[in-house]
Coordinates of C-alpha atoms in Angstrom, one line a residue:
M1 CA -8.6 -62.9 -81.3
G2 CA -6.2 -60.0 -80.9
K3 CA -5.5 -58.1 -77.7
C4 CA -4.7 -54.4 -77.2
F5 CA -2.8 -53.5 -74.1
V6 CA -3.6 -50.1 -72.5
R7 CA -2.3 -48.0 -69.6
C8 CA -3.7 -45.0 -67.6
R9 CA -2.4 -41.5 -67.7
I10 CA 0.0 -40.4 -64.8
G11 CA -1.9 -40.2 -61.6
Y12 CA -4.3 -43.0 -62.4
V13 CA -4.3 -46.8 -62.0
I14 CA -6.2 -49.5 -64.0
E15 CA -8.9 -51.3 -62.3
G16 CA -8.8 -54.9 -63.4
I17 CA -7.0 -56.3 -66.6
N18 CA -4.8 -53.9 -68.6
Y19 CA -6.1 -54.9 -72.1
T20 CA -9.1 -55.2 -74.3
I21 CA -10.0 -58.0 -76.9
C22 CA -11.0 -57.7 -80.5
Q23 CA -14.4 -59.5 -80.7
N24 CA -15.9 -61.6 -83.6
N25 CA -18.1 -58.7 -84.7
G26 CA -15.0 -56.7 -85.4
K27 CA -15.3 -54.5 -82.4
W28 CA -13.2 -54.0 -79.3
G29 CA -14.5 -55.2 -76.1
A30 CA -14.9 -53.0 -73.0
F31 CA -11.9 -51.0 -72.0
P32 CA -10.7 -51.1 -68.4
A33 CA -11.4 -48.2 -66.1
C34 CA -8.8 -45.8 -64.6
Q35 CA -9.0 -44.8 -60.9
K36 CA -7.3 -41.7 -59.6
I37 CA -4.5 -42.5 -57.2
S38 CA -5.3 -41.5 -53.6
C39 CA -3.4 -41.3 -50.3
P40 CA -4.8 -42.1 -46.8
V41 CA -6.8 -39.2 -45.3
L42 CA -4.5 -37.6 -42.6
D43 CA -5.6 -37.5 -39.0
F44 CA -3.5 -35.1 -37.0
S45 CA -5.0 -35.9 -33.6
Y46 CA -2.1 -37.8 -32.2
T47 CA 0.7 -36.2 -34.2
P48 CA 3.0 -33.2 -33.5
W49 CA 1.6 -31.4 -36.5
K50 CA -1.5 -29.5 -37.4
G51 CA -2.3 -29.2 -41.1
E52 CA -4.5 -27.8 -43.9
C53 CA -5.1 -30.3 -46.8
V54 CA -6.5 -29.5 -50.2
G55 CA -7.3 -33.1 -50.9
N56 CA -5.8 -36.6 -50.7
F57 CA -5.4 -37.5 -54.4
Y58 CA -2.2 -37.5 -56.6
E59 CA -0.3 -34.3 -56.3
D60 CA -2.6 -32.9 -53.6
T61 CA -0.8 -31.2 -50.7
C62 CA -1.1 -30.7 -47.0
F63 CA 0.5 -27.6 -45.4
L64 CA 1.9 -28.3 -41.9
S65 CA 3.0 -26.5 -38.8
C66 CA 4.1 -27.7 -35.4
K67 CA 1.1 -28.1 -33.0
E68 CA 3.0 -27.1 -29.8
G69 CA 4.7 -24.1 -31.4
G70 CA 8.1 -25.7 -32.0
E71 CA 10.3 -25.3 -35.0
L72 CA 9.5 -27.2 -38.2
L73 CA 12.6 -29.0 -39.6
G74 CA 12.1 -29.9 -43.3
R75 CA 9.5 -28.9 -45.9
T76 CA 6.4 -27.2 -44.8
K77 CA 4.1 -29.5 -46.9
V78 CA 3.6 -33.1 -47.8
T79 CA 2.4 -34.3 -51.3
C80 CA 0.4 -37.3 -52.3
E81 CA 2.8 -39.4 -54.6
L82 CA 2.3 -42.0 -57.3
R83 CA 2.7 -44.9 -54.9
G84 CA -0.3 -43.7 -53.0
E85 CA 1.7 -42.5 -50.0
W86 CA 2.5 -39.1 -48.7
S87 CA 6.0 -37.6 -49.1
V88 CA 8.3 -37.5 -46.1
F89 CA 7.0 -35.6 -43.2
P90 CA 9.1 -32.8 -41.5
H91 CA 10.3 -33.0 -37.9
C92 CA 8.9 -30.8 -35.0
T93 CA 11.0 -29.7 -32.1
C94 CA 9.8 -28.6 -28.7
P95 CA 9.0 -24.8 -28.4
V96 CA 11.2 -22.6 -26.3
P97 CA 10.0 -23.2 -22.8
N98 CA 8.2 -20.6 -20.9
S99 CA 10.1 -19.1 -18.0
S100 CA 9.3 -16.6 -15.3
N101 CA 11.1 -13.3 -14.7
N102 CA 13.4 -15.1 -12.2
L103 CA 14.0 -18.3 -14.1
V104 CA 16.8 -18.3 -16.7
F105 CA 18.3 -20.8 -19.2
K106 CA 21.7 -22.3 -18.6
N107 CA 22.0 -23.5 -22.2
N108 CA 20.4 -22.9 -25.7
C109 CA 16.9 -24.2 -25.4
T110 CA 15.6 -23.5 -28.9
A111 CA 14.8 -26.4 -31.4
K112 CA 15.2 -29.1 -28.8
N113 CA 14.3 -32.6 -30.0
P114 CA 12.5 -35.3 -28.0
D115 CA 14.6 -36.8 -25.2
E116 CA 16.8 -33.7 -25.1
Y117 CA 17.1 -31.5 -22.0
C118 CA 17.0 -27.8 -21.3
Y119 CA 18.8 -26.7 -18.1
V120 CA 17.5 -23.8 -16.0
E121 CA 18.5 -21.8 -12.9
C122 CA 17.2 -19.0 -10.8
R123 CA 18.5 -15.4 -10.7
N124 CA 20.3 -14.1 -7.6
H125 CA 18.4 -14.1 -4.4
W126 CA 16.0 -16.7 -5.7
K127 CA 15.8 -20.4 -4.9
L128 CA 14.9 -23.2 -7.4
I129 CA 12.0 -25.5 -6.4
G130 CA 12.2 -28.7 -8.6
D131 CA 14.7 -30.2 -11.0
D132 CA 17.0 -27.9 -13.0
A133 CA 16.6 -30.1 -16.1
V134 CA 13.4 -30.1 -18.1
L135 CA 12.9 -32.8 -20.8
C136 CA 11.5 -32.3 -24.3
Q137 CA 8.9 -35.2 -24.5
K138 CA 7.8 -37.2 -27.5
N139 CA 4.6 -35.1 -27.6
R140 CA 6.8 -32.0 -28.1
K141 CA 5.8 -30.7 -24.7
W142 CA 8.2 -30.0 -21.9
S143 CA 8.2 -31.8 -18.6
F144 CA 7.3 -30.0 -15.4
M145 CA 8.9 -26.5 -15.2
P146 CA 10.5 -25.7 -11.8
K147 CA 9.7 -22.5 -9.9
C148 CA 11.8 -19.8 -8.2
I149 CA 10.9 -18.6 -4.8
P150 CA 12.7 -15.8 -2.9
K151 CA 15.6 -16.8 -0.6
I152 CA 14.5 -16.1 3.0
C153 CA 16.7 -15.6 6.1
P154 CA 15.8 -17.8 9.0
S155 CA 14.3 -16.2 12.1
P156 CA 17.0 -14.0 13.7
N157 CA 18.8 -15.3 16.8
I158 CA 19.0 -12.1 18.9
P159 CA 20.7 -11.3 22.2
V160 CA 18.7 -11.6 25.4
Y161 CA 18.4 -7.8 25.8
L162 CA 16.6 -7.4 22.4
E163 CA 13.1 -8.2 21.3
I164 CA 11.6 -8.4 17.8
K165 CA 8.9 -5.9 17.1
E166 CA 7.3 -7.8 14.2
N167 CA 7.1 -11.2 12.5
C168 CA 10.5 -11.8 10.9
S169 CA 10.1 -15.4 9.7
S170 CA 9.7 -14.5 6.0
I171 CA 12.3 -11.7 5.4
K172 CA 13.9 -11.7 1.9
I173 CA 17.5 -10.8 1.1
G174 CA 17.9 -7.0 1.4
E175 CA 14.8 -6.6 3.7
Y176 CA 14.9 -5.6 7.4
C177 CA 13.7 -6.9 10.7
E178 CA 13.0 -4.2 13.4
V179 CA 14.2 -4.8 17.0
S180 CA 14.0 -2.8 20.2
C181 CA 15.5 -3.0 23.6
K182 CA 13.5 -5.5 25.7
H183 CA 13.8 -3.6 29.1
G184 CA 13.2 -0.1 27.8
G185 CA 16.7 1.1 27.1
Q186 CA 17.9 2.9 24.1
V187 CA 19.4 1.3 20.9
I188 CA 23.0 2.4 20.6
G189 CA 24.2 3.8 17.3
T190 CA 24.1 6.8 15.0
S191 CA 22.7 5.3 11.8
N192 CA 19.0 5.6 10.9
E193 CA 19.0 1.8 10.6
K194 CA 20.5 1.2 14.1
N195 CA 17.3 -0.6 15.2
L196 CA 17.2 -2.8 12.1
L197 CA 18.7 -6.2 11.2
R198 CA 19.3 -6.7 7.5
C199 CA 19.0 -10.1 5.7
L200 CA 22.3 -10.5 3.9
E201 CA 23.1 -12.4 0.6
N202 CA 24.6 -15.3 2.5
L203 CA 21.2 -15.7 4.3
E204 CA 22.7 -14.4 7.6
W205 CA 21.6 -11.3 9.5
S206 CA 23.7 -8.2 10.0
S207 CA 25.2 -7.7 13.5
P208 CA 22.6 -6.8 16.2
P209 CA 22.8 -3.4 17.9
D210 CA 23.7 -2.8 21.5
C211 CA 21.3 -1.4 24.1
S212 CA 21.7 0.8 27.1
C213 CA 20.1 0.1 30.4
P214 CA 16.8 1.8 30.9
H215 CA 16.4 4.8 33.2
P216 CA 16.4 3.2 36.7
N217 CA 13.2 3.0 38.7
V218 CA 14.7 3.9 42.0
T219 CA 11.4 4.1 44.0
R220 CA 10.7 6.9 46.4
L221 CA 13.5 5.8 48.7
F222 CA 16.3 7.1 46.5
V223 CA 17.2 9.9 44.2
E224 CA 19.8 9.8 41.4
D225 CA 23.1 11.4 42.2
E226 CA 23.9 11.6 38.5
D227 CA 22.3 11.2 35.1
C228 CA 21.8 7.5 34.7
S229 CA 20.4 7.6 31.2
F230 CA 22.2 5.7 28.4
K231 CA 24.4 3.7 30.8
L232 CA 26.1 0.7 29.0
V233 CA 26.8 -2.8 30.3
G234 CA 29.2 -2.8 33.2
E235 CA 28.6 0.9 34.0
F236 CA 27.2 2.1 37.3
C237 CA 24.4 4.5 38.5
K238 CA 25.0 6.3 41.8
L239 CA 21.9 6.7 44.1
R240 CA 21.5 8.7 47.3
C241 CA 19.1 7.6 50.1
K242 CA 16.5 10.3 50.9
S243 CA 16.3 9.5 54.7
K244 CA 20.0 9.5 55.5
S245 CA 23.4 10.2 54.0
L246 CA 23.9 6.9 52.3
F247 CA 25.0 6.2 48.7
E248 CA 24.4 3.0 46.7
Q249 CA 25.4 1.9 43.2
L250 CA 23.4 -0.1 40.6
R251 CA 25.3 -1.9 37.8
C252 CA 24.0 -2.3 34.2
T253 CA 24.1 -6.1 33.6
E254 CA 24.7 -8.2 30.5
K255 CA 20.9 -8.4 30.1
R256 CA 20.8 -4.5 30.0
E257 CA 19.0 -4.6 33.4
W258 CA 20.0 -2.9 36.6
T259 CA 21.0 -4.9 39.7
P260 CA 18.3 -4.8 42.4
V261 CA 17.9 -1.6 44.4
P262 CA 19.1 -2.2 48.0
L263 CA 16.1 -1.3 50.1
D264 CA 17.3 -2.5 53.5
N265 CA 19.8 0.2 54.1
C266 CA 17.4 3.1 53.3
P267 CA 14.2 3.0 55.4
L268 CA 11.0 4.7 54.4
T269 CA 10.1 7.9 56.4
L270 CA 7.4 9.5 54.2
C271 CA 4.0 8.4 53.0
D272 CA 3.2 9.4 49.4
D273 CA 0.2 11.5 48.5
P274 CA -2.7 9.0 49.0
V275 CA -5.0 8.0 46.2
L276 CA -8.5 8.9 47.4
P277 CA -11.8 7.5 46.0
P278 CA -13.8 10.1 44.0
Y279 CA -16.3 10.8 46.7
L280 CA -13.6 11.9 49.2
S281 CA -11.6 15.2 49.2
G282 CA -8.5 16.2 51.1
E283 CA -5.2 18.0 50.5
C284 CA -2.7 15.6 51.9
G285 CA 0.6 15.5 50.0
P286 CA 3.5 13.5 51.4
R287 CA 3.4 13.1 55.2
K288 CA 5.9 11.9 57.8
I289 CA 5.2 8.9 59.9
G290 CA 2.6 9.8 62.6
Q291 CA 1.2 12.8 60.7
T292 CA -2.5 12.8 59.7
C293 CA -4.5 14.2 56.8
D294 CA -8.1 15.5 57.2
L295 CA -10.7 14.3 54.7
G296 CA -14.3 15.3 53.8
C297 CA -17.1 14.0 51.7
K298 CA -17.5 15.8 48.4
T299 CA -21.3 15.4 48.2
G300 CA -21.9 17.2 51.5
A301 CA -22.6 13.9 53.4
K302 CA -20.9 12.6 56.5
I303 CA -17.9 10.3 56.9
Y304 CA -19.6 7.0 57.9
N305 CA -18.7 5.2 61.2
W306 CA -14.9 6.1 60.9
Y307 CA -12.3 8.7 61.7
T308 CA -12.4 11.9 59.6
Y309 CA -8.7 11.6 58.9
I310 CA -6.0 9.1 57.8
Q311 CA -2.6 8.7 59.4
C312 CA 0.8 7.9 58.0
L313 CA 1.9 4.7 59.8
I314 CA 5.2 2.9 60.4
G315 CA 6.4 1.4 57.1
A316 CA 5.2 4.6 55.2
R317 CA 1.7 3.4 54.6
W318 CA -1.6 5.1 55.2
S319 CA -4.3 3.9 57.6
A320 CA -7.6 2.7 56.1
I321 CA -9.5 5.1 53.9
P322 CA -12.9 6.0 55.5
D323 CA -16.3 5.8 53.8
C324 CA -19.0 8.4 53.2
T325 CA -22.8 8.2 53.5
C326 CA -25.1 9.6 50.9
P327 CA -26.2 13.2 51.5
P328 CA -29.7 13.8 53.0
L329 CA -32.2 13.2 50.3
K330 CA -34.0 16.4 49.0
V331 CA -37.4 15.9 47.5
T332 CA -40.0 18.3 45.9
N333 CA -43.4 19.0 47.3
N334 CA -44.7 16.2 45.0
F335 CA -43.2 13.6 47.3
E336 CA -43.6 12.5 50.9
M337 CA -40.6 11.0 52.9
L338 CA -41.5 7.6 54.4
Q339 CA -38.4 7.3 56.5
D340 CA -35.3 9.2 57.7
C341 CA -32.7 9.2 54.8
S342 CA -30.2 11.7 56.3
E343 CA -27.3 9.2 56.9
K344 CA -27.7 6.3 54.5
S345 CA -24.6 4.2 53.8
L346 CA -23.6 2.5 50.5
Y347 CA -26.3 0.4 48.9
S348 CA -28.9 1.4 51.6
D349 CA -32.5 2.2 50.5
C350 CA -34.6 5.3 51.0
K351 CA -38.4 5.0 50.6
I352 CA -40.5 7.9 49.4
K353 CA -44.1 8.3 48.0
C354 CA -45.5 10.2 45.1
K355 CA -48.5 12.2 46.5
S356 CA -50.5 12.4 43.3
T357 CA -50.3 8.7 42.4
N358 CA -49.9 7.3 45.9
R359 CA -47.1 5.1 44.6
N360 CA -44.1 4.2 46.8
V361 CA -40.6 4.6 45.3
T362 CA -37.3 3.1 46.6
L363 CA -34.0 4.9 45.9
N364 CA -30.6 3.3 46.4
C365 CA -27.4 5.0 47.7
G366 CA -25.0 4.4 44.8
E367 CA -21.2 3.8 44.6
N368 CA -20.6 7.5 44.0
R369 CA -22.2 8.1 47.4
N370 CA -25.1 10.0 45.9
W371 CA -28.8 9.4 45.2
P372 CA -30.2 8.7 41.7
P373 CA -32.5 11.4 40.1
L374 CA -36.1 11.5 41.4
P375 CA -38.6 9.7 39.2
D376 CA -41.5 11.5 37.5
C377 CA -44.4 12.4 39.8
P378 CA -47.2 14.6 38.5
S379 CA -48.4 17.5 40.6
D380 CA -51.8 17.5 42.3
G381 CA -52.3 21.3 41.7
C382 CA -51.6 24.1 39.2
D383 CA -49.0 26.8 39.4
V384 CA -49.8 30.5 38.9
P385 CA -50.9 30.9 35.2
L386 CA -49.1 33.3 32.9
L387 CA -51.8 35.7 31.6
P388 CA -51.6 37.8 28.4
A389 CA -51.0 41.6 28.8
Y390 CA -54.7 42.5 28.2
L391 CA -56.0 40.4 31.1
T392 CA -55.8 41.0 34.9
G393 CA -56.7 38.6 37.7
K394 CA -55.5 37.2 41.0
C395 CA -54.7 33.6 40.3
G396 CA -52.5 32.0 43.0
P397 CA -51.7 28.2 43.0
K398 CA -55.0 26.2 42.6
K399 CA -56.0 22.7 43.2
V400 CA -57.6 20.5 40.6
G401 CA -61.2 21.7 40.0
E402 CA -60.7 25.3 41.3
R403 CA -61.2 28.4 39.1
C404 CA -59.4 31.6 38.5
T405 CA -61.4 34.7 37.4
F406 CA -60.1 37.7 35.5
D407 CA -61.1 41.0 33.7
C408 CA -59.9 43.0 30.7
R409 CA -57.4 45.7 31.6
T410 CA -58.8 48.3 29.1
R411 CA -62.4 48.0 30.3
G412 CA -63.2 46.0 27.3
K413 CA -65.7 43.2 27.3
I414 CA -64.6 39.6 27.8
V415 CA -65.7 37.4 24.9
G416 CA -66.5 33.9 26.4
Y417 CA -66.0 32.8 30.0
N418 CA -64.4 35.1 32.5
Y419 CA -62.5 32.3 34.2
I420 CA -60.2 29.4 33.7
Q421 CA -60.6 26.1 35.5
F422 CA -57.8 23.7 36.7

């Protein structure tokens, strides 16, 4: 028996033996089958590529790109070859890392391979939070990117005579912190920014301003013998005692405060104009020791159980302020007085009765030394009625149930009743 050896066309492989046999009947036996060469189906799930494949048989291709956006080094496609394997795959780099406006690259960070580094830094006035080297990982992703935050000056350490007017714990370079003089003096300087501290590039503050001492509060014992505004540290303010020919000096200290006013050498000889409660009246003004000031009650009441004046005492202080009663209570004819309410003191009661309802009412003398408004109390009679121009009649005040009669002025005839009843 003869054999005939066969082979498949390019791109195919024989299944089984590679020949056929000439049989006794003079015919060839079955020929072997040819199977098309195939490559493994590609799964890109855990690879750096993403691809589009037209098939997985001989000479079929897959077009590739880098999954993370990096640069593709090599051919952009792979082909299924005769050996049933794909051609060599290209290489993917890491993409150019994303950076914020204030984060810049210190080296060329394009086409970085796995295990290579990209070095970063922050722009001026910004501080790096994190590592300055980011790593291109095997999955072609970058490791954690650092951040940039503004550089901030520490809270300013200011002199004792200044105070901060706002929260200055988060001031950036080039920004300002506003200060003022703690004791009320004036900030010294001519610049529009004299009351501002500036956060400098070295994270220190600009020099603090100076302050004058405030205008001295010399009390009523002294008067200024000169203008004591804008006095600087170490300078003096000259005072003159009102009661005698005596001069004293105050010194502006390092804290921009004045030394204490010497009171012992300048005795008080005048009482100031007294502060009176709102229910009292009087034109007092300053008084010498021993002098008096007459007072009166504004509501027309009487001064209660006290002198009607106050006196300037030794030490330039006034005697006790007197109190007022409430004025005599005035009621309408609808009420009846149940007690004498002509000299009631603070918080005292006055009892009255409403005639029409026979109801007792209690009023209280208030802190303003006056009575509250009278309550509602309906009348037990009617006032004189207001008649139209065409009627005439004598209708004085009437009690409930009484009548008032009238006639027509023009001698006409009344239509209806000729009276009204209350």
